[in-house]
Coordinates of N, CA and C in Angstrom, one line a residue:
M8 N 9.5 -12.8 -1.2 CA 9.1 -11.8 -2.0 C 9.8 -12.4 -3.5
S9 N 10.4 -13.1 -3.5 CA 10.8 -13.6 -4.8 C 10.1 -14.9 -6.1
M10 N 8.9 -15.0 -5.2 CA 7.8 -15.3 -5.5 C 6.6 -14.3 -6.2
G11 N 7.2 -13.3 -6.1 CA 6.1 -11.7 -6.3 C 4.9 -11.8 -5.8
L12 N 5.0 -12.5 -4.9 CA 3.5 -12.4 -4.1 C 3.5 -10.7 -2.6
P13 N 2.5 -10.5 -2.5 CA 2.3 -9.1 -1.8 C 2.6 -9.7 -0.7
I14 N 3.2 -8.7 0.3 CA 3.4 -9.3 1.8 C 2.6 -7.9 2.7
L15 N 2.6 -8.4 3.5 CA 1.7 -7.7 5.1 C 3.0 -7.7 5.7
S16 N 3.6 -7.3 6.7 CA 4.3 -7.3 7.4 C 4.1 -6.7 8.9
S17 N 4.9 -7.3 10.1 CA 5.3 -6.5 11.0 C 5.7 -4.7 10.4
S18 N 5.6 -4.3 11.1 CA 6.7 -2.8 11.3 C 7.4 -2.8 12.5
R19 N 7.7 -4.1 13.1 CA 8.7 -4.4 14.0 C 10.1 -4.7 12.9
G20 N 11.3 -4.6 13.8 CA 12.7 -5.0 12.8 C 12.6 -6.6 13.0
P21 N 13.2 -7.2 12.2 CA 14.2 -6.3 11.1 C 13.1 -6.4 9.7
M22 N 12.0 -6.3 9.8 CA 10.8 -6.8 8.7 C 11.3 -4.8 7.4
M23 N 11.4 -4.1 8.0 CA 11.5 -2.8 7.7 C 12.6 -2.6 7.0
E24 N 14.1 -3.4 7.6 CA 14.8 -3.5 6.5 C 15.4 -4.3 5.6
V25 N 14.2 -5.6 5.7 CA 14.2 -6.5 4.6 C 13.4 -6.0 3.5
L26 N 12.2 -5.8 3.9 CA 10.7 -5.1 2.8 C 11.3 -3.4 2.1
G27 N 11.9 -2.7 3.0 CA 12.2 -1.7 2.6 C 11.2 -0.8 2.3
E28 N 10.8 0.5 2.1 CA 9.5 1.3 2.1 C 8.4 1.1 1.1
N29 N 7.7 -0.2 1.6 CA 6.1 -0.3 0.9 C 5.3 0.3 1.4
E30 N 4.6 1.4 0.6 CA 3.7 1.9 1.2 C 2.3 0.7 1.6
N31 N 1.9 1.1 3.1 CA 0.3 0.1 3.3 C 1.1 -1.2 4.1
C32 N 2.2 -1.6 4.2 CA 2.2 -3.0 3.9 C 2.6 -3.2 5.0
Y33 N 2.9 -2.3 6.0 CA 3.3 -2.8 7.5 C 2.2 -2.4 8.7
F34 N 1.8 -3.1 10.0 CA 1.0 -3.1 10.6 C 1.6 -2.8 11.9
D35 N 1.2 -2.6 12.8 CA 1.6 -2.9 14.5 C 1.2 -4.6 14.8
P36 N 2.3 -5.1 15.3 CA 2.0 -6.5 15.8 C 0.9 -6.6 16.9
E37 N 1.1 -5.1 17.9 CA 0.1 -5.7 19.0 C -1.0 -4.5 18.7
N38 N -1.3 -4.4 17.9 CA -3.0 -3.7 17.2 C -3.6 -4.4 16.6
L39 N -4.5 -5.0 17.4 CA -5.7 -6.0 16.3 C -6.2 -5.4 15.2
I40 N -6.6 -4.2 15.9 CA -7.5 -3.3 14.8 C -6.9 -2.8 13.6
D41 N -5.5 -2.5 14.0 CA -4.5 -2.1 12.9 C -4.1 -3.0 12.2
I42 N -4.1 -4.7 12.3 CA -3.8 -5.8 11.5 C -5.2 -5.8 10.6
M43 N -6.4 -6.0 11.7 CA -7.4 -6.2 11.2 C -7.4 -4.6 9.5
N44 N -7.3 -3.8 9.7 CA -7.4 -2.9 8.8 C -6.5 -2.7 7.8
R45 N -5.5 -3.4 8.1 CA -3.9 -3.3 6.7 C -4.7 -4.6 6.1
I46 N -5.2 -5.2 6.1 CA -5.3 -6.6 5.4 C -6.6 -6.5 5.0
K47 N -8.0 -5.5 5.2 CA -9.2 -5.1 4.7 C -8.4 -4.4 3.4
H48 N -7.8 -3.2 3.9 CA -7.6 -2.5 3.0 C -6.5 -3.2 1.4
F49 N -5.8 -4.0 2.2 CA -5.5 -4.9 1.3 C -5.8 -5.9 0.4
Y50 N -7.2 -6.0 0.6 CA -8.0 -7.4 0.1 C -9.0 -6.4 -1.0
N51 N -9.0 -5.3 -0.3 CA -9.9 -4.4 -1.2 C -9.2 -3.3 -2.3
N52 N -7.8 -3.8 -2.3 CA -7.2 -2.8 -3.1 C -6.1 -3.7 -4.0
P53 N -6.4 -3.6 -5.7 CA -5.7 -5.2 -6.2 C -4.6 -4.3 -6.6
D54 N -5.0 -2.5 -6.6 CA -3.7 -2.0 -7.5 C -2.4 -2.0 -6.6
L55 N -2.9 -2.0 -5.5 CA -1.8 -1.8 -3.8 C -0.9 -3.1 -4.0
R56 N -1.9 -4.2 -4.1 CA -1.2 -5.4 -3.9 C -0.3 -6.0 -4.6
M57 N -0.9 -5.6 -6.2 CA 0.3 -5.4 -7.2 C 1.4 -4.6 -7.1
R58 N 1.1 -3.0 -6.9 CA 2.5 -2.1 -6.6 C 3.4 -3.0 -5.3
I59 N 3.0 -3.6 -4.5 CA 3.8 -4.0 -3.1 C 4.4 -5.2 -3.7
S60 N 3.8 -6.3 -4.2 CA 4.5 -7.3 -4.9 C 5.6 -7.0 -5.5
N61 N 5.3 -5.8 -6.7 CA 6.3 -5.6 -7.9 C 7.8 -5.3 -6.9
R62 N 7.3 -4.3 -6.1 CA 8.6 -3.8 -5.3 C 9.2 -5.0 -4.3
S63 N 8.2 -5.8 -3.6 CA 8.8 -6.7 -3.0 C 10.1 -7.8 -4.0
Y64 N 9.2 -8.1 -5.1 CA 9.6 -8.9 -6.4 C 11.6 -8.7 -6.3
L65 N 11.7 -7.0 -6.6 CA 12.7 -6.3 -7.3 C 13.7 -6.2 -6.0
K66 N 13.3 -6.2 -5.0 CA 13.8 -5.9 -3.6 C 14.7 -7.6 -3.7
S67 N 13.9 -8.3 -4.1 CA 14.1 -9.8 -3.7 C 15.6 -10.0 -4.4
T68 N 15.5 -9.7 -5.1 CA 16.8 -9.8 -6.7 C 17.7 -9.6 -6.3
H69 N 17.9 -8.6 -5.0 CA 19.4 -7.7 -4.0 C 19.8 -8.7 -3.1
F70 N 19.2 -10.0 -2.7 CA 19.4 -11.1 -1.6 C 20.1 -12.4 -2.1
S71 N 21.0 -12.8 -2.1 CA 21.0 -14.3 -2.2 C 22.0 -15.0 -0.9
W72 N 21.2 -16.3 -0.9 CA 22.3 -17.3 -0.1 C 23.9 -17.3 -0.4
E73 N 24.4 -17.3 -1.2 CA 25.6 -17.0 -1.3 C 25.8 -16.0 -0.3
Q74 N 25.6 -14.6 -0.7 CA 26.1 -13.6 -0.2 C 25.4 -13.4 1.7
T75 N 24.5 -14.4 1.8 CA 24.3 -14.0 2.7 C 25.2 -15.3 4.0
S76 N 25.6 -15.9 3.1 CA 26.5 -17.4 4.3 C 27.6 -16.5 4.2
N77 N 27.9 -15.7 2.7 CA 29.4 -15.3 3.0 C 30.2 -14.1 3.9
E78 N 28.7 -13.0 4.3 CA 28.5 -12.0 5.2 C 28.7 -12.6 6.4
T79 N 27.9 -13.7 6.7 CA 27.4 -14.2 8.0 C 28.8 -15.0 8.6
F80 N 29.8 -15.8 7.9 CA 31.4 -16.2 8.1 C 32.2 -14.7 7.9
K81 N 32.1 -13.9 7.4 CA 32.5 -12.8 7.6 C 32.4 -12.4 9.0
F82 N 31.5 -12.0 9.6 CA 31.1 -11.3 10.9 C 31.3 -12.3 12.0
L83 N 31.4 -14.0 11.9 CA 31.9 -14.7 12.6 C 33.2 -14.8 13.0
V84 N 33.8 -15.0 11.6 CA 35.6 -14.6 11.6 C 35.8 -13.4 13.1
K85 N 35.2 -12.0 12.6 CA 35.2 -10.7 13.2 C 35.3 -11.5 14.7

């Protein structure tokens, strides 16, 4: 995400919470036809790849290792 690359992902958790509402970037991991169709659609649509890349990059700016470690330790203390 932080490299600005387009991401295709499973529609299962926690990926949807991490990636957010990106159109057409999710596939059913148990459906090979869906995976194949998403890859083809992604490959054939450079504008879609660019939109998803931009959204993913912007979303990545809300994450940091420091914040993640602080929240993890707070959770463990509880």
